[in-house]
Amino acid sequence: MSIKHIARTSYRALWVNKSRSFLTVLGVLIGIASIIMMMSIGKGAENLILGEIGGLGAETVVVRPGQEPTGPTDVAETLLGDSLKDRDVDLLRKKSNVPDVIEVSPFVIVPGSVSYGGDTYRPMVIGGAADFFIDSFDAYPEEGVLFDESDTRQKANVAVIGSKVKEELFGDKSPIGESIRIKNQSFKVVGSLAPRGQVAFFDIDDLVIVPHTTAMTYILGIDYYHEIILTAKSADMVEYVIEDVTRTLREAHGITDPDKDDFFAVSQQGLADQIQIIIGSLTAFLSSVVAIALVVGGVGVMNIMLVSITERTREIGLRKAVGATKKNIMNQFLFEAVLLTSIGGVIGIILGGTLAFLISLVLAQTVAPAWTFTFPISAVFLGLGVTSLVGLVFGLYPAKKAAEKDPIEALRYE
Amino acid sequence: MSKLIKATNLKRVYGSGEVETVALKDASLEIEKGEFVSIMGPSGSGKSTLLHILGMLDRQTEGTYEFDGKTIDEYDETQLANLRNESLGFVFQTFNLLPRTTVLENVQLPLIYSDVKESEWSDMAVKAIKAVNLEHRLEHETGQLSGGERQRVAIARALVNDPDVIFADEPTGNLDTKAGIDLMSIITDLNKEGKTIVIVTHEEEIAAYSRRMIKLRDGLIEEDKKISK
């Protein structure tokens, strides 16, 4: 029996019961659509974050409090740690400790909103060195100046604002010399930046930079940093810088067991690897949860195949009488099950891809302008492979049952 | 004429122990090529069982069966399926056509399980359909046909592989008298052209078309006689 005739027979059998076939395969379809969607969005998130990290530059080393994250829950810890203090920054700045570094810049993140007159806006507020950020992000002041080290030393209430912040609070008016409020503190705007867009997690246009000393003392009331960014002399030296930083801080914090580190230093590459691991494991976890839907869908397929075989008992008897072997019958029903689930797989892949595309559009319009739609080709092969496998596995038992039917009993079946 | 079927001391027992039923006690018969044999008997006489064994859809519990000079008792299921495909044709009381499928495709069905090249299927099927006078119905679906026409499609299907013998199990059972007579005249013509026919029936009028009548009762052959015409 040629594949062509198996295919035609299967197609006809499925087409006769169009709605039943569709409902049967819905479980498989939804399962595959969800997996495809998850993989696509996971990949999109990964690309987005990797792109952002890439914006930091290959010479950058980031030091954060807490343990190096290996899973999603560890990330929260690094935001709450209080182990990086002034003394650490001073030690890292010493050439004798970390020789291959050009710049050491600590910063803190200030939650909350900014207001001017009656207007309130929620930009990203960070406490750090204005010139460091501006250099790192390749931005420049459009109006006014940047605050400098003496402002930082004096804990001056000065701020540099991004172009979007300026537009939201001041409109066409010049912001220079005006006072804005962050929490309960008043800050004088000394400079506003030209539009720059998103670089390395920071939407420069949506940024307000104040001296970290002022932020820590008057706004946050803390004596530790959220992050220290170091710039190595060259990308090749990043590894040495990480070694030196780790050694210096372990000494300073009196840590002998590396497992008890209360900080971690990573390069851009290290950060990228971490993110990939976290997103990859998240995607895999979610996909495996969704895979349960495939099993449920497969059981549905098996159920309907059994019904179909009972309905077609006489047909099976007749086919055997005119010369169909067990193998012929088995192949026919197995093919039918695989065809059914594969059709579900194809529709599922298209549906999942479409949904992921729409979600990408929404994300790009709202929270993540740099988001791009990614459709992993591997997901297509995986989807088709998995659906065919579901058809094979769950079609095997019904097909075997069909093949085992006794022709005489089958022909007599009412 | 040479022997096509040689069955010796066929016995068929269903079940075992308390529920054991003997459907066929001891039947021996020989059928030569070109014969037109009817098997008669009341229900429960074992006539269908005998037909199923001769048609290789069932196996005897005891006895031997030689078909065309070969003892097929040791054949496995696949070998039997192939032999049915090449050498036998079946006509059933309930037609057993594929629904929502054209006459042509129904008649081609045995060929898809055969070694015959696909390019020849259509010609072979059309030839068989012409033999039952249905060439004007080739592309009709079986649901559009009358009972008599459907049974003629079934005969065409049985003919398509040019079998050594056609087994018909109560072929007129679901037809009215007129359609039954038409069908029997087609079967008679096929026999005249040389086909071996074995037909199971409980109607004397139908058996009267044949040239040899075997009567079964309680699993035994009660009578085996030539019908003189």
XYZ file of C-alpha atoms in Angstrom:
643
model
C 0.000 0.000 0.000
C 1.585 3.246 -1.086
C 1.967 6.277 1.174
C -0.203 8.187 -1.274
C -3.173 5.953 -0.580
C -2.592 5.916 3.134
C -2.478 9.704 3.024
C -5.632 9.964 0.916
C -7.564 7.570 3.141
C -6.435 9.381 6.291
C -7.212 12.778 4.868
C -10.697 11.628 3.873
C -11.384 10.080 7.261
C -10.335 13.270 9.056
C -12.157 15.538 6.629
C -15.453 13.672 6.971
C -15.386 14.517 10.680
C -13.957 18.012 10.303
C -15.256 19.495 13.520
C -14.506 16.400 15.540
C -10.973 16.284 14.165
C -10.478 19.947 14.961
C -11.769 19.646 18.520
C -9.658 16.549 19.041
C -6.495 18.269 18.026
C -7.263 21.488 19.899
C -5.373 20.311 22.986
C -2.239 19.588 20.989
C -2.700 22.814 19.073
C -2.927 24.971 22.204
C 0.016 23.189 23.761
C 2.251 23.786 20.773
C 1.045 27.384 20.356
C 1.948 28.090 23.995
C 5.385 26.531 23.695
C 6.148 28.437 20.507
C 4.928 31.673 22.073
C 6.993 31.066 25.196
C 10.127 30.254 23.216
C 9.694 33.273 20.977
C 9.140 35.692 23.839
C 11.913 34.125 25.903
C 14.272 34.585 22.992
C 13.040 38.151 22.499
C 13.673 38.958 26.158
C 17.108 37.407 25.962
C 18.004 39.416 22.866
C 16.702 42.594 24.457
C 18.707 42.147 27.630
C 21.823 40.999 25.809
C 21.518 44.036 23.559
C 21.317 46.255 26.621
C 24.325 44.627 28.198
C 26.183 44.978 24.945
C 25.604 48.748 25.280
C 27.731 48.771 28.414
C 30.883 48.115 26.469
C 33.264 45.204 26.601
C 35.593 47.002 29.077
C 32.954 47.221 31.752
C 33.041 45.260 34.971
C 30.032 45.440 37.269
C 30.265 44.778 41.003
C 27.055 44.035 42.859
C 26.241 43.037 46.413
C 25.120 39.482 47.215
C 25.945 36.167 45.588
C 26.290 35.722 41.870
C 22.764 34.852 40.715
C 22.215 31.367 39.337
C 18.433 31.518 39.234
C 15.618 34.068 39.090
C 15.226 34.313 42.881
C 18.840 35.349 43.410
C 18.288 38.553 41.487
C 16.208 40.118 44.254
C 19.008 39.511 46.728
C 21.469 41.583 44.749
C 19.088 44.546 44.888
C 18.845 44.398 48.672
C 22.467 43.768 49.640
C 24.284 46.414 51.656
C 27.867 45.170 51.453
C 29.361 47.721 49.039
C 30.435 50.849 50.886
C 32.594 53.947 50.451
C 35.634 52.185 51.780
C 35.328 49.552 49.028
C 35.182 52.205 46.342
C 38.306 53.854 47.776
C 40.135 50.507 47.828
C 39.156 49.738 44.249
C 40.412 53.130 43.134
C 43.895 52.370 44.475
C 46.232 51.417 41.627
C 48.020 49.021 43.971
C 44.828 47.015 44.356
C 43.343 47.164 40.867
C 45.991 48.416 38.430
C 44.222 47.961 35.101
C 41.254 50.184 35.719
C 40.568 53.685 34.377
C 37.485 54.594 36.273
C 35.514 53.391 39.292
C 32.010 54.729 39.545
C 29.521 53.725 42.224
C 25.853 54.487 41.993
C 22.531 54.089 43.745
C 19.020 53.855 42.402
C 16.422 56.229 43.854
C 12.817 55.091 43.654
C 10.022 57.630 43.483
C 8.828 60.530 41.440
C 10.055 63.963 40.488
C 7.915 67.077 40.559
C 8.142 70.618 39.287
C 5.441 73.113 40.154
C 2.230 71.106 39.936
C 3.603 68.459 37.538
C 4.802 65.078 38.696
C 6.705 62.570 36.629
C 8.315 59.195 37.306
C 11.669 59.010 35.546
C 14.556 56.775 36.542
C 16.559 58.580 39.217
C 20.095 57.513 39.924
C 22.731 58.839 42.227
C 26.164 58.751 40.626
C 28.813 60.726 38.808
C 27.182 62.679 35.977
C 30.260 62.714 33.774
C 30.748 58.951 34.080
C 27.233 58.189 32.903
C 27.323 60.742 30.177
C 30.643 59.382 28.880
C 29.575 55.772 29.153
C 26.378 56.390 27.295
C 27.835 58.681 24.722
C 25.445 61.510 25.572
C 26.122 65.226 25.882
C 24.414 68.175 27.563
C 22.185 70.182 25.264
C 21.807 73.007 27.769
C 23.741 73.899 30.884
C 26.550 71.815 32.360
C 27.154 68.550 34.206
C 27.749 68.629 37.929
C 31.296 67.673 38.896
C 33.281 66.029 41.679
C 33.165 69.009 43.954
C 29.364 68.919 43.828
C 29.574 65.259 44.754
C 31.943 65.966 47.638
C 29.754 68.776 48.932
C 26.589 66.714 48.607
C 25.131 69.488 46.492
C 21.448 69.449 45.560
C 22.017 69.542 41.811
C 20.556 67.438 38.996
C 21.073 66.667 35.318
C 17.928 65.619 33.462
C 17.198 63.705 30.268
C 15.318 65.170 27.303
C 12.049 63.357 28.029
C 12.068 64.457 31.678
C 12.604 68.008 30.503
C 9.710 67.768 28.075
C 7.349 66.277 30.658
C 8.100 68.795 33.383
C 9.119 71.939 31.537
C 7.779 71.652 28.007
C 9.495 74.193 25.800
C 10.785 76.185 28.768
C 14.452 76.066 29.705
C 14.906 73.973 32.875
C 18.312 75.403 33.780
C 18.332 76.974 37.214
C 14.822 75.697 38.044
C 14.149 73.624 41.161
C 12.676 70.149 41.023
C 11.655 67.977 43.988
C 12.778 64.425 44.457
C 11.129 62.926 47.538
C 11.332 65.781 50.049
C 14.499 67.323 48.656
C 14.794 70.246 46.302
C 17.342 69.998 43.485
C 18.575 72.668 41.132
C 18.679 71.590 37.476
C 22.148 72.410 36.127
C 22.025 70.605 32.808
C 19.687 68.845 30.390
C 20.783 66.207 27.929
C 20.216 65.878 24.201
C 17.920 63.022 23.143
C 19.865 59.777 23.093
C 17.469 56.851 23.501
C 17.992 53.584 25.283
C 21.477 52.332 26.151
C 22.276 49.434 28.458
C 19.069 49.257 30.514
C 18.939 53.014 30.881
C 16.631 55.137 28.845
C 18.951 58.139 28.885
C 16.121 60.456 27.932
C 14.156 59.287 30.950
C 16.995 59.714 33.424
C 17.627 62.111 36.289
C 21.168 62.054 37.667
C 22.033 63.513 41.044
C 25.277 63.177 43.034
C 25.321 59.786 44.786
C 26.454 61.393 47.999
C 23.382 63.620 48.070
C 21.069 60.728 47.151
C 22.502 58.437 49.819
C 22.560 60.969 52.622
C 19.453 63.090 52.063
C 17.076 60.897 50.085
C 17.783 57.249 50.818
C 19.547 57.470 54.163
C 21.893 54.587 53.362
C 25.643 54.175 53.373
C 25.991 51.492 50.716
C 25.927 51.368 46.915
C 23.667 49.375 44.677
C 26.339 48.865 42.096
C 29.906 49.808 41.277
C 30.889 50.075 37.654
C 34.551 49.774 36.698
C 36.061 50.531 33.319
C 39.098 48.442 32.450
C 41.924 49.832 30.322
C 40.995 47.390 27.605
C 38.622 44.494 27.033
C 41.515 42.001 27.378
C 42.120 43.152 30.954
C 38.588 42.560 32.133
C 39.504 39.148 33.550
C 42.399 40.594 35.582
C 40.210 43.395 36.852
C 37.630 40.862 38.055
C 40.372 38.899 39.823
C 41.811 42.027 41.451
C 38.414 43.320 42.515
C 37.461 39.968 43.993
C 40.733 39.652 45.893
C 40.600 43.237 47.176
C 37.006 43.046 48.371
C 37.443 39.606 49.966
C 40.370 40.996 51.925
C 38.434 44.090 52.907
C 35.369 42.089 53.957
C 37.449 39.424 55.692
C 36.107 36.597 53.549
C 38.149 33.407 53.246
C 35.510 31.034 51.871
C 34.552 32.071 48.295
C 31.126 30.504 48.836
C 30.402 33.183 51.411
C 31.137 36.151 49.146
C 28.824 39.091 49.818
C 29.513 40.637 46.421
C 30.231 39.516 42.899
C 32.048 41.030 39.955
C 31.072 40.202 36.407
C 32.123 41.308 32.979
C 29.702 42.122 30.227
C 30.178 38.574 28.959
C 29.636 37.110 32.419
C 26.475 39.141 32.787
C 25.280 37.971 29.397
C 25.950 34.350 30.338
C 24.008 34.764 33.572
C 21.039 36.305 31.844
C 21.050 33.559 29.265
C 21.056 30.911 31.966
C 18.231 32.587 33.875
C 15.988 33.165 30.862
C 16.837 29.793 29.380
C 15.903 27.954 32.564
C 12.723 30.013 32.925
C 11.684 29.255 29.353
C 12.468 25.575 29.760
C 10.502 25.426 33.003
C 7.442 27.152 31.548
C 7.625 25.047 28.401
C 7.708 21.845 30.384
C 4.625 22.948 32.320
C 2.882 23.579 29.013
C 4.072 20.208 27.736
C 1.510 18.677 30.092
C -1.119 20.140 27.767
C 0.419 18.054 25.006
C 0.017 14.876 27.023
C -3.616 15.742 27.734
C -4.062 16.542 24.032
C -2.466 13.229 23.130
C -4.892 11.327 25.348
C -7.723 13.122 23.549
C -6.321 12.026 20.214
C -6.056 8.445 21.430
C -9.640 8.531 22.664
C -11.021 9.757 19.351
C -8.887 7.326 17.387
C -10.421 4.505 19.421
C -13.900 5.848 18.672
C -13.025 6.134 14.995
C -11.739 2.573 14.868
C -14.912 1.241 16.468
C -17.001 3.205 13.976
C -14.998 1.824 11.098
C -14.886 -1.777 12.279
C -16.621 -3.065 9.143
C -14.323 -1.076 6.912
C -11.358 -2.686 8.660
C -12.942 -6.122 8.186
C -13.506 -5.454 4.516
C -9.979 -4.192 3.956
C -8.622 -7.315 5.575
C -10.903 -9.520 3.464
C -9.648 -7.972 0.231
C -6.052 -8.433 1.259
C -4.917 -5.766 3.729
C -2.309 -7.142 6.113
C -2.086 -6.216 9.795
C 0.762 -3.917 8.916
C -1.350 -2.154 6.262
C -4.125 -1.453 8.781
C -1.686 -0.439 11.481
C 0.131 1.989 9.173
C -3.111 3.514 8.026
C -4.377 4.384 11.499
C -0.989 5.406 12.762
C -0.638 7.750 9.824
C -4.072 9.137 10.529
C -3.148 9.956 14.137
C 0.149 11.537 13.104
C -1.550 13.530 10.361
C -4.107 14.775 12.871
C -1.546 15.927 15.417
C 0.768 17.348 12.749
C -2.022 19.511 11.382
C -2.572 20.671 14.950
C 1.149 21.305 15.198
C 1.278 23.429 12.063
C -1.734 25.497 13.127
C -0.262 25.734 16.633
C 3.062 27.002 15.324
C 1.338 29.628 13.198
C -0.934 30.643 16.064
C 1.908 30.729 18.593
C 4.075 32.744 16.211
C 1.258 35.194 15.545
C 0.511 35.673 19.237
C 4.195 36.161 20.001
C 4.365 38.726 17.210
C 1.367 40.639 18.594
C 2.781 40.553 22.110
C 6.084 41.833 20.736
C 4.270 44.707 19.071
C 2.548 45.616 22.332
C 5.798 45.341 24.314
C 7.650 47.473 21.790
C 4.907 50.096 21.972
C 4.765 50.177 25.768
C 7.448 48.971 28.144
C 10.380 47.978 25.953
C 10.871 50.094 22.823
C 13.970 48.102 21.877
C 12.031 44.812 21.859
C 12.246 42.951 18.592
C 10.148 39.986 17.476
C 12.232 36.829 17.382
C 10.988 33.556 15.973
C 13.388 30.715 16.668
C 13.419 28.290 13.738
C 14.388 25.569 16.171
C 10.930 26.016 17.726
C 9.306 25.094 14.425
C 11.239 21.862 14.152
C 10.703 21.145 17.812
C 6.969 21.809 17.440
C 6.601 19.588 14.392
C 8.742 16.883 15.946
C 6.846 16.916 19.211
C 3.400 16.847 17.573
C 4.369 13.988 15.282
C 5.707 12.145 18.288
C 2.473 12.735 20.200
C 0.563 11.286 17.223
C 2.864 8.276 17.053
C 2.798 7.530 20.760
C -0.916 8.024 21.295
C -1.898 6.561 17.923
C 0.023 3.350 18.473
C -2.436 1.654 20.803
C -5.559 2.401 18.700
C -3.745 1.407 15.503
C -2.627 -1.853 17.057
C -6.171 -2.512 18.181
C -7.442 -1.901 14.659
C -4.825 -4.221 13.167
C -5.699 -7.009 15.599
C -9.382 -7.057 14.663
C -10.671 -10.427 13.484
C -11.980 -9.947 9.930
C -15.092 -12.088 10.392
C -16.185 -10.350 13.572
C -15.322 -6.998 12.034
C -17.442 -7.710 8.952
C -20.391 -8.753 11.087
C -20.131 -5.728 13.377
C -23.345 -3.722 13.462
C -10.843 -29.889 -14.939
C -8.316 -29.440 -12.179
C -8.964 -29.195 -8.485
C -8.994 -25.708 -7.024
C -10.172 -26.505 -3.521
C -9.599 -29.688 -1.590
C -10.853 -29.647 1.981
C -10.562 -32.767 4.083
C -12.332 -33.422 7.409
C -12.739 -29.751 8.307
C -13.798 -29.175 11.904
C -14.302 -25.804 13.539
C -14.772 -25.401 17.272
C -15.347 -22.029 18.933
C -14.426 -21.458 22.567
C -13.261 -24.200 24.874
C -14.445 -26.202 27.872
C -18.005 -25.475 29.021
C -18.710 -22.902 26.307
C -17.307 -25.003 23.481
C -19.435 -24.811 20.342
C -18.879 -27.028 17.335
C -19.817 -24.996 14.278
C -18.518 -27.476 11.744
C -18.179 -31.142 12.646
C -16.620 -32.890 9.686
C -16.801 -31.547 6.167
C -14.838 -32.763 3.175
C -15.296 -31.394 -0.302
C -13.507 -30.731 -3.527
C -14.268 -27.920 -5.936
C -12.885 -27.839 -9.436
C -12.070 -24.801 -11.504
C -15.072 -23.360 -13.259
C -17.669 -24.852 -10.927
C -20.695 -22.942 -9.628
C -21.423 -24.303 -6.175
C -24.120 -23.261 -3.740
C -23.901 -24.086 -0.060
C -27.294 -24.350 1.588
C -28.595 -25.083 5.004
C -30.615 -23.633 7.850
C -28.997 -21.119 10.188
C -26.561 -22.777 12.523
C -25.794 -25.490 10.003
C -22.209 -24.263 9.617
C -22.487 -22.914 6.086
C -21.028 -19.489 6.893
C -18.255 -21.080 8.920
C -17.403 -23.296 5.978
C -17.371 -20.314 3.630
C -15.120 -18.333 5.988
C -12.642 -21.197 6.188
C -12.669 -21.706 2.419
C -12.311 -17.922 2.041
C -9.275 -17.941 4.405
C -10.900 -15.487 6.790
C -11.052 -18.194 9.439
C -9.088 -21.359 10.160
C -10.321 -24.862 10.803
C -9.593 -26.424 14.183
C -8.912 -29.779 12.570
C -8.543 -31.060 9.016
C -6.553 -29.835 6.060
C -7.239 -27.321 3.349
C -5.477 -27.350 0.008
C -5.945 -24.400 -2.296
C -4.756 -24.652 -5.880
C -2.441 -27.510 -4.978
C -0.905 -25.801 -1.918
C -1.645 -26.772 1.668
C -2.270 -23.449 3.365
C -2.791 -24.650 6.950
C 0.623 -23.375 7.994
C 0.377 -20.003 6.255
C 0.683 -17.005 8.560
C -1.716 -14.079 8.548
C 0.275 -12.023 6.088
C 0.566 -14.913 3.625
C -3.172 -15.510 3.880
C -3.871 -11.823 3.339
C -1.730 -11.871 0.208
C -3.409 -15.041 -1.050
C -6.856 -13.505 -0.479
C -5.699 -10.441 -2.314
C -4.407 -12.324 -5.339
C -6.743 -15.288 -5.652
C -10.054 -14.626 -3.913
C -12.992 -12.296 -4.340
C -15.702 -11.661 -1.759
C -19.294 -10.488 -1.974
C -21.125 -9.890 1.297
C -24.797 -9.645 2.150
C -24.346 -6.068 3.387
C -22.266 -4.874 0.393
C -19.560 -3.375 2.638
C -18.640 -0.540 0.319
C -16.623 2.427 1.510
C -18.935 5.370 2.156
C -18.422 8.759 0.455
C -16.151 7.106 -2.077
C -16.698 6.697 -5.802
C -17.553 3.434 -7.541
C -14.174 3.474 -9.251
C -12.243 3.859 -5.998
C -14.288 1.153 -4.288
C -13.541 -1.288 -7.051
C -9.843 -0.373 -6.948
C -9.593 -1.115 -3.218
C -8.105 -4.653 -3.513
C -5.504 -3.329 -5.947
C -4.009 -0.871 -3.461
C -2.973 -3.868 -1.345
C -1.560 -5.726 -4.348
C 1.651 -5.611 -6.350
C -0.206 -4.362 -9.425
C 1.237 -1.123 -10.798
C -0.882 1.929 -10.086
C -0.972 2.856 -13.776
C -2.983 -0.299 -14.455
C -5.524 0.094 -11.660
C -7.935 2.272 -13.504
C -8.133 0.041 -16.588
C -8.585 -3.059 -14.456
C -11.305 -1.417 -12.385
C -13.156 -0.096 -15.421
C -13.071 -3.552 -16.996
C -14.580 -5.081 -13.847
C -17.217 -2.345 -13.666
C -18.155 -2.972 -17.300
C -18.629 -6.649 -16.490
C -21.411 -5.672 -14.050
C -22.883 -3.061 -16.438
C -22.141 -0.017 -14.257
C -19.762 1.912 -16.506
C -22.175 4.894 -16.457
C -21.733 5.103 -12.648
C -17.925 5.239 -12.440
C -17.666 8.567 -10.657
C -20.798 8.259 -8.563
C -20.421 7.917 -4.834
C -21.785 4.656 -3.517
C -24.389 6.458 -1.440
C -26.127 7.572 -4.658
C -26.688 4.008 -5.871
C -29.590 1.596 -5.395
C -29.123 -1.642 -3.441
C -28.832 -3.716 -6.595
C -26.251 -1.346 -8.034
C -24.269 -1.409 -4.820
C -24.103 -5.165 -4.830
C -22.935 -5.031 -8.449
C -20.151 -2.664 -7.342
C -19.245 -5.269 -4.736
C -19.092 -7.925 -7.467
C -16.894 -5.681 -9.586
C -14.625 -5.243 -6.563
C -14.472 -9.034 -6.166
C -13.629 -9.375 -9.851
C -10.997 -6.685 -10.178
C -7.987 -8.834 -9.274
C -9.163 -11.594 -11.652
C -9.512 -14.089 -8.774
C -9.537 -17.890 -9.018
C -12.782 -18.019 -7.075
C -15.505 -15.663 -5.895
C -17.138 -16.320 -2.527
C -20.577 -14.801 -2.070
C -22.264 -14.839 1.329
C -26.046 -14.377 0.916
C -25.464 -11.828 -1.876
C -29.176 -11.318 -2.545
C -30.163 -11.208 1.133
C -30.591 -7.428 1.181
C -32.057 -7.068 -2.324
C -35.606 -7.128 -3.645
C -36.639 -9.968 -5.946
C -35.995 -8.098 -9.190
C -32.541 -6.886 -8.156
C -31.788 -10.377 -6.830
C -32.644 -11.943 -10.194
C -30.493 -9.358 -12.037
C -27.600 -10.036 -9.709
C -27.842 -13.805 -10.115
C -27.860 -13.468 -13.895
C -24.615 -11.473 -13.680
C -23.098 -14.129 -11.431
C -24.289 -16.848 -13.810
C -22.690 -15.023 -16.738
C -19.409 -14.770 -14.844
C -19.499 -18.502 -14.278
C -20.214 -19.114 -17.940
C -17.105 -17.090 -18.737
C -15.129 -19.476 -16.550
C -15.131 -18.005 -13.028
C -15.408 -20.414 -10.128
C -18.273 -19.328 -7.854
C -19.117 -20.463 -4.330
C -22.303 -18.984 -2.968
C -23.911 -19.384 0.446
C -27.679 -19.019 0.548
C -30.711 -20.316 2.334
C -33.062 -19.672 -0.623
C -33.843 -22.560 -2.968
C -34.478 -20.165 -5.888
C -31.006 -18.727 -5.549
C -29.377 -22.121 -5.194
C -31.207 -23.152 -8.360
C -28.907 -20.916 -10.393
C -25.910 -23.026 -9.429
C -24.878 -26.306 -10.957
C -23.978 -28.097 -7.763
C -25.646 -27.858 -4.404
C -24.105 -28.795 -1.067
C -26.546 -29.023 1.824
C -25.274 -28.717 5.358
C -27.042 -29.658 8.553
C -25.634 -29.546 12.094
C -22.088 -29.092 10.853
C -22.144 -32.049 8.499
C -22.598 -32.300 4.738
C -26.015 -33.823 4.283
C -26.210 -33.781 0.511
C -23.859 -32.923 -2.372
C -25.540 -33.138 -5.785
C -25.236 -31.863 -9.307
C -28.116 -29.793 -10.600
C -29.056 -30.843 -14.065
C -30.211 -28.094 -16.388
